[in-house]
XYZ file of C-alpha atoms in Angstrom:
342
model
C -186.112 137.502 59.149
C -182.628 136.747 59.962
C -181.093 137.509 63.400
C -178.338 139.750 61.314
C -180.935 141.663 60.075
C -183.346 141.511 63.010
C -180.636 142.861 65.647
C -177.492 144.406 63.361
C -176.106 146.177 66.213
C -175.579 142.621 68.475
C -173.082 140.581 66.567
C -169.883 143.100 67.715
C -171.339 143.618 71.525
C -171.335 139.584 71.565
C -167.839 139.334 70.234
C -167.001 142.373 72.236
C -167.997 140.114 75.062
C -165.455 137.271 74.131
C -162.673 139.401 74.022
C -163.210 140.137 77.563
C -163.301 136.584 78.571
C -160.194 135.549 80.702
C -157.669 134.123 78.183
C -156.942 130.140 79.370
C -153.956 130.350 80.858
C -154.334 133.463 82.652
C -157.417 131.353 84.198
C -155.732 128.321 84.884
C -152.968 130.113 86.389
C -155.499 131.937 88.859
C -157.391 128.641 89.599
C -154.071 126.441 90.003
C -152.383 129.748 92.502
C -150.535 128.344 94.997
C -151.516 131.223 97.691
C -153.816 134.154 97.671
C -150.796 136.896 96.959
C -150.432 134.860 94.065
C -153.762 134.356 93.097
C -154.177 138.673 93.422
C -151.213 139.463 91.423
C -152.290 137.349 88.534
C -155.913 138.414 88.850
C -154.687 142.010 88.526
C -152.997 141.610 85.049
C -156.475 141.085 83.742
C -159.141 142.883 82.848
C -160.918 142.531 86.357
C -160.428 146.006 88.109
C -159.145 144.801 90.902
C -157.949 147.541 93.447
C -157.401 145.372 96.713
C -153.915 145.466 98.091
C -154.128 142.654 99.858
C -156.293 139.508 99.903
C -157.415 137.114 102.941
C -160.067 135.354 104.253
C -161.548 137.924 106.371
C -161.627 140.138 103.140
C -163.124 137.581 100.472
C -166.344 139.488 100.737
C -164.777 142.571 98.908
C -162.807 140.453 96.287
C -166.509 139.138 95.650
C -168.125 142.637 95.343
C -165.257 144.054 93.210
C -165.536 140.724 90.542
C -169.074 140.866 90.278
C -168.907 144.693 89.864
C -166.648 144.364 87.030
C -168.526 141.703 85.359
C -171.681 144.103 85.552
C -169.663 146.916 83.536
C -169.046 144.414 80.839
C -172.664 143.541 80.686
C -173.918 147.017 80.848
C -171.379 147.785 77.881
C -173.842 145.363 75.674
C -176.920 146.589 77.773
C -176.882 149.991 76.709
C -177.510 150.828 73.462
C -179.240 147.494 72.809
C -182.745 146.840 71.282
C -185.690 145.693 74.108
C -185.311 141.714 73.043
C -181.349 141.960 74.272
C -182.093 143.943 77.203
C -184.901 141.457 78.371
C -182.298 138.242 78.171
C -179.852 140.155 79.645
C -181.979 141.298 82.507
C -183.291 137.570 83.120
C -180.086 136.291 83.675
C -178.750 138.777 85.800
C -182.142 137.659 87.714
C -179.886 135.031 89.024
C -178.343 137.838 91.774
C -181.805 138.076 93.107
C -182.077 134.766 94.422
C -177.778 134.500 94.937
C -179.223 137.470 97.418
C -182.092 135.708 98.941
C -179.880 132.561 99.471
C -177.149 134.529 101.290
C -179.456 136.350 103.252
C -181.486 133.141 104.202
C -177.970 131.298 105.340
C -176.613 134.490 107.482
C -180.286 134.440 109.203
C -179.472 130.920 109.730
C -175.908 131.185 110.874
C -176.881 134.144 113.037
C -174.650 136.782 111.108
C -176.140 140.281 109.824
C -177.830 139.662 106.281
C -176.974 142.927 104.959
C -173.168 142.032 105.321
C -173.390 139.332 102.632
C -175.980 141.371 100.366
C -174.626 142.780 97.083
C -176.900 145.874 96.393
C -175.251 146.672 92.732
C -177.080 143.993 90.531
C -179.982 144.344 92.161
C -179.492 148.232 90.987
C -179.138 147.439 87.890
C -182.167 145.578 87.527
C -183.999 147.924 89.133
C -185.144 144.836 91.497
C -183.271 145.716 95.103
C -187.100 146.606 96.712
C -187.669 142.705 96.641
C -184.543 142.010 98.790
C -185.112 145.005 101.073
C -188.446 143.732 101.862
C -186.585 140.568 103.107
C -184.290 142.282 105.834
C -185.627 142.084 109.154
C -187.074 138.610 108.951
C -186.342 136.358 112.086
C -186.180 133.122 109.816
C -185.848 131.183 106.901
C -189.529 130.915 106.969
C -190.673 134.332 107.814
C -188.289 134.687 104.608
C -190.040 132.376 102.708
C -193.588 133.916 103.699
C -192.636 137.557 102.691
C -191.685 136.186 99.090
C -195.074 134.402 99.065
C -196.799 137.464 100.148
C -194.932 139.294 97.188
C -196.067 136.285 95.001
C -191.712 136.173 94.029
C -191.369 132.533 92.344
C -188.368 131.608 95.057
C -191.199 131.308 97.338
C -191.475 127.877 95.623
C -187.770 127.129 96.679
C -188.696 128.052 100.173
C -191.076 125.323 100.361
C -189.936 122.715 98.744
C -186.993 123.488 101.341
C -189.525 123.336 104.192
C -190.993 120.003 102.547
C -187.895 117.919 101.985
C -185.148 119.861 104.267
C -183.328 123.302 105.236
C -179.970 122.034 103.783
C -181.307 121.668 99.494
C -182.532 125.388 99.827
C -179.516 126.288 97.677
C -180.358 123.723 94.538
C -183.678 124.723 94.924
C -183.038 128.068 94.497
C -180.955 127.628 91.206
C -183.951 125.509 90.193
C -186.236 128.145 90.642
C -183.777 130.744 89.112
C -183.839 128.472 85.888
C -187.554 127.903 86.000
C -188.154 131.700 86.135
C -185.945 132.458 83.174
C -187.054 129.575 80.922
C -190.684 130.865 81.309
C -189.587 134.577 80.377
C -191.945 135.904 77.701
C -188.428 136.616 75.307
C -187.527 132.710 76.137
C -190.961 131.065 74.778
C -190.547 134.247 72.214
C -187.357 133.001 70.867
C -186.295 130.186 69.245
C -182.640 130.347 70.219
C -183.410 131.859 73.645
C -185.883 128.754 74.229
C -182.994 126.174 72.954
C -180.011 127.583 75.486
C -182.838 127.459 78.463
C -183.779 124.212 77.386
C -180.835 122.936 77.804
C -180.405 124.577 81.180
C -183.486 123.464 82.485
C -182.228 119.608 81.473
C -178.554 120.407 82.956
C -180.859 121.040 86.497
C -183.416 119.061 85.891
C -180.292 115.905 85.666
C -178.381 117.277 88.735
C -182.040 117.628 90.837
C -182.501 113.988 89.856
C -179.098 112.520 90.788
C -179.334 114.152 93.970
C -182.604 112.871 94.067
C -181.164 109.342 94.169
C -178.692 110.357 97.141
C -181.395 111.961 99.228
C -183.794 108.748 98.584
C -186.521 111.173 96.737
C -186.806 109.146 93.602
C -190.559 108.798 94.156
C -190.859 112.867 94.705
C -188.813 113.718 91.433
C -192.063 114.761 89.167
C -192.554 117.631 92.292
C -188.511 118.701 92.153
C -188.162 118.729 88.598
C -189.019 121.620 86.215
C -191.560 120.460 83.726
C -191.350 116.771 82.307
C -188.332 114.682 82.801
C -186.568 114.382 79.369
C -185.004 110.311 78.730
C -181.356 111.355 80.305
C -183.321 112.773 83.123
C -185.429 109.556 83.666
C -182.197 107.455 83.140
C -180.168 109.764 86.002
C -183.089 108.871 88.126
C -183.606 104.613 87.520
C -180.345 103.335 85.501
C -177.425 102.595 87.140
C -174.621 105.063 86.814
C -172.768 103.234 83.660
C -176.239 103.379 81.620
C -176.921 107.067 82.740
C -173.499 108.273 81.103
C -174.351 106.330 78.185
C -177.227 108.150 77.563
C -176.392 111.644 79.171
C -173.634 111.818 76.123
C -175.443 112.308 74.186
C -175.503 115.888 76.086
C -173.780 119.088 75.514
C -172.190 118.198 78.503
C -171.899 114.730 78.833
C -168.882 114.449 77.453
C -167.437 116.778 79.704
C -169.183 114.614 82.971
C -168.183 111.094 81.007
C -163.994 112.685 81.253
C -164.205 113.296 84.827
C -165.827 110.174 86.391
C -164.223 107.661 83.617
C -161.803 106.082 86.711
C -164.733 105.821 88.997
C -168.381 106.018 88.003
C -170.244 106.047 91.215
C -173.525 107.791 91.377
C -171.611 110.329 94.687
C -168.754 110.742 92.152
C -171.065 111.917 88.817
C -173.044 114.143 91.350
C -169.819 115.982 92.225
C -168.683 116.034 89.070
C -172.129 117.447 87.632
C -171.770 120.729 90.160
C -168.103 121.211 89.216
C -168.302 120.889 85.049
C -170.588 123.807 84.880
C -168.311 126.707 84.017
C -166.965 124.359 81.311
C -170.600 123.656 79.999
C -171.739 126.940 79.644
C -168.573 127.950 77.920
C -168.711 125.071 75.446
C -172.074 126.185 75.313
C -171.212 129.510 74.142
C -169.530 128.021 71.524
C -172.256 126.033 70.117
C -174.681 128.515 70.245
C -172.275 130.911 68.205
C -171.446 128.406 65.567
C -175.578 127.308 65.358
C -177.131 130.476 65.624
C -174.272 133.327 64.967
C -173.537 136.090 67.308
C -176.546 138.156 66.452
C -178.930 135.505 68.118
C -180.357 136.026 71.627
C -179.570 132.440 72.209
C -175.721 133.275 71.632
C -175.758 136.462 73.950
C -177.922 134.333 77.044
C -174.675 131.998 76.875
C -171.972 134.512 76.766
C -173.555 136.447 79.489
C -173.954 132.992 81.303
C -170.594 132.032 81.032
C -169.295 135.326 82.318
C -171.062 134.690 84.995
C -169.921 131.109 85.654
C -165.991 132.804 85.581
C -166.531 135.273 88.016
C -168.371 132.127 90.295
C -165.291 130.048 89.623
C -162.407 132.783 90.662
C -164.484 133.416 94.123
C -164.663 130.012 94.835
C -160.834 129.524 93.693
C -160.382 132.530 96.295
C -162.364 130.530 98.838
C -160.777 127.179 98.407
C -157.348 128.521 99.270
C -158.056 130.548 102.103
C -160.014 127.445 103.505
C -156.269 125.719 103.058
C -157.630 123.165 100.561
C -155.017 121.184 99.564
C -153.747 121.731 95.232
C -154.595 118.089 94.308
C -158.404 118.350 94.961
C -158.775 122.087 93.573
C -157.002 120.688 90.733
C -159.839 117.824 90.265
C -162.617 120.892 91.095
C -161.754 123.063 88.244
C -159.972 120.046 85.996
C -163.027 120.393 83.531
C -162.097 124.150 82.817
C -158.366 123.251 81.981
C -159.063 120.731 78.940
């Protein structure tokens, strides 16, 4: 049975969902702002409801609560009405909160701050999943964190120690690993064939950037524990070939092109590592366009990437927020988002 006939009702949510992408150059004119009352006036022409009158560094918190609270009314326009297969994709990759909350909440432990200042409760809401962050507040410790998701037998328990194992400071990879590994094992991803291709190639975009960093952190010889399943041949070549050979191979990747653009002057293994964290947003959206082309707009695997990449915009406007009240200079937020601008 086709996925037209399978899930009629999908096809216009999906496009519905493109249309309420950011049109290029409204982005690149909010990632390329040259101060934040710039970078608020644009964002308001848009269809982010953005009601702050003014923006600042003390106040970056609410600018990331009203973003990710817009981006959850676009999902829940496609949420509602849909069949139990869309609702289950939908819900597993808005899983992702859940461990953005238990990361935040594990670094303001660490940094001595209140945990509940950087929590946001409205995703969790929505999944119906805040009881498994609540249970977290009131821990002394990254640890005592990481033994209350244990007890709970929550999968970022495996983040937690793997963090404990191989240090404090690769808690935050490890969590996106784990994030990954719990959404690639959903019952709708090994249900579905297009589901199972766009976390496939997830898991190998991790899976790549876990190895490289593996290199950097001198755990080659620990890369079969860090890794999610079996290393595929661009993952074994990030991990043994030097950094010429590894772009050979990894272009043969969705985005390898993408990484093989940005590191052409200079292909040092520190330089490809960077470049792997920033060319994300631009994966998943050219992602979302080869899922739609493959599998149509009425395939689960189309919907995962859309949702994904809305995601991945709303991540790239905070951090363009962040980077210019931290006074970065233009010229290296230029080469941070560069990917997203060809």
């Amino acid at each position: 049975m086709s996925n037209v006939v399978r899930r009629p009702y999908l096809g216009p949510r999906v496009r519905g969902l493109r249309t309420r992408e950011l049109p290029r150059d409204k982005l690149i004119s909010l990632i390329y702002a040259n101060t934040l009352d710039e970078f608020l006036n644009i964002l308001k022409t848009t269809t982010y409801n953005i009601t702050l009158d003014k923006l600042s560094r003390d106040n970056l918190i609410d600018l990331r609560r009203a973003l990710v609270r817009t981006y959850l009314e676009k999902v829940k326009s496609i949420f509602l009405g849909s069949g139990s297969d869309a609702k289950s994709v939908i819900l597993s990759s808005l899983k992702f909160f859940e461990y953005e909350n238990i990361r935040n909440l594990a670094f303001a432990l660490k940094a001595g701050r209140n945990p509940e200042d950087f929590i946001l409760w409205e995703p969790l809401e929505f999944t119906r999943r805040r009881h498994v962050v609540a249970s977290l507040l009131g821990a002394r410790g990254i640890e005592e964190v990481g033994e209350r998701l244990r007890q709970i037998k929550h999968p970022a328990y495996k983040a937690f120690e793997l963090a404990a194992k191989y240090g404090e400071d690769k808690l935050s990879i490890f969590l996106d690993r784990q994030w990954v590994e719990d959404f690639s094992t959903s019952h709708i991803a090994e249900k579905d064939k297009t589901l199972n291709a766009f976390t496939t190639d997830l898991r190998e975009y991790i899976n790549t950037l876990i190895a490289l960093r593996a290199r950097l952190w001198g755990l080659a010889d620990e890369l079969d524990e860090l890794l999610i399943g079996k290393p595929s041949p661009i993952v074994r070549s990030a991990v043994r070939d030097p950094p010429t050979r590894f772009l050979d191979i990894a272009n043969t990747a969705p985005w390898g092109e993408i990484l093989v653009d940005m590191v052409a002057e200079a292909p040092t293994l520190e330089n490809i590592v960077t470049a792997m964290d920033n060319i994300y947003p631009a994966y998943i959206k050219q992602l979302s366009n080869i899922y739609t082309a493959k599998f149509s707009e009425f395939s689960l695997g189309a919907l995962a990437a859309h949702v994904e990449y809305l995601r991945a915009e709303v991540m790239t406007l905070i951090r363009a927020a962040s980077l210019l009240a931290e006074g970065v200079p233009a010229e290296k937020r230029r080469k941070i988002f560069e990917p997203l601008t060809r």
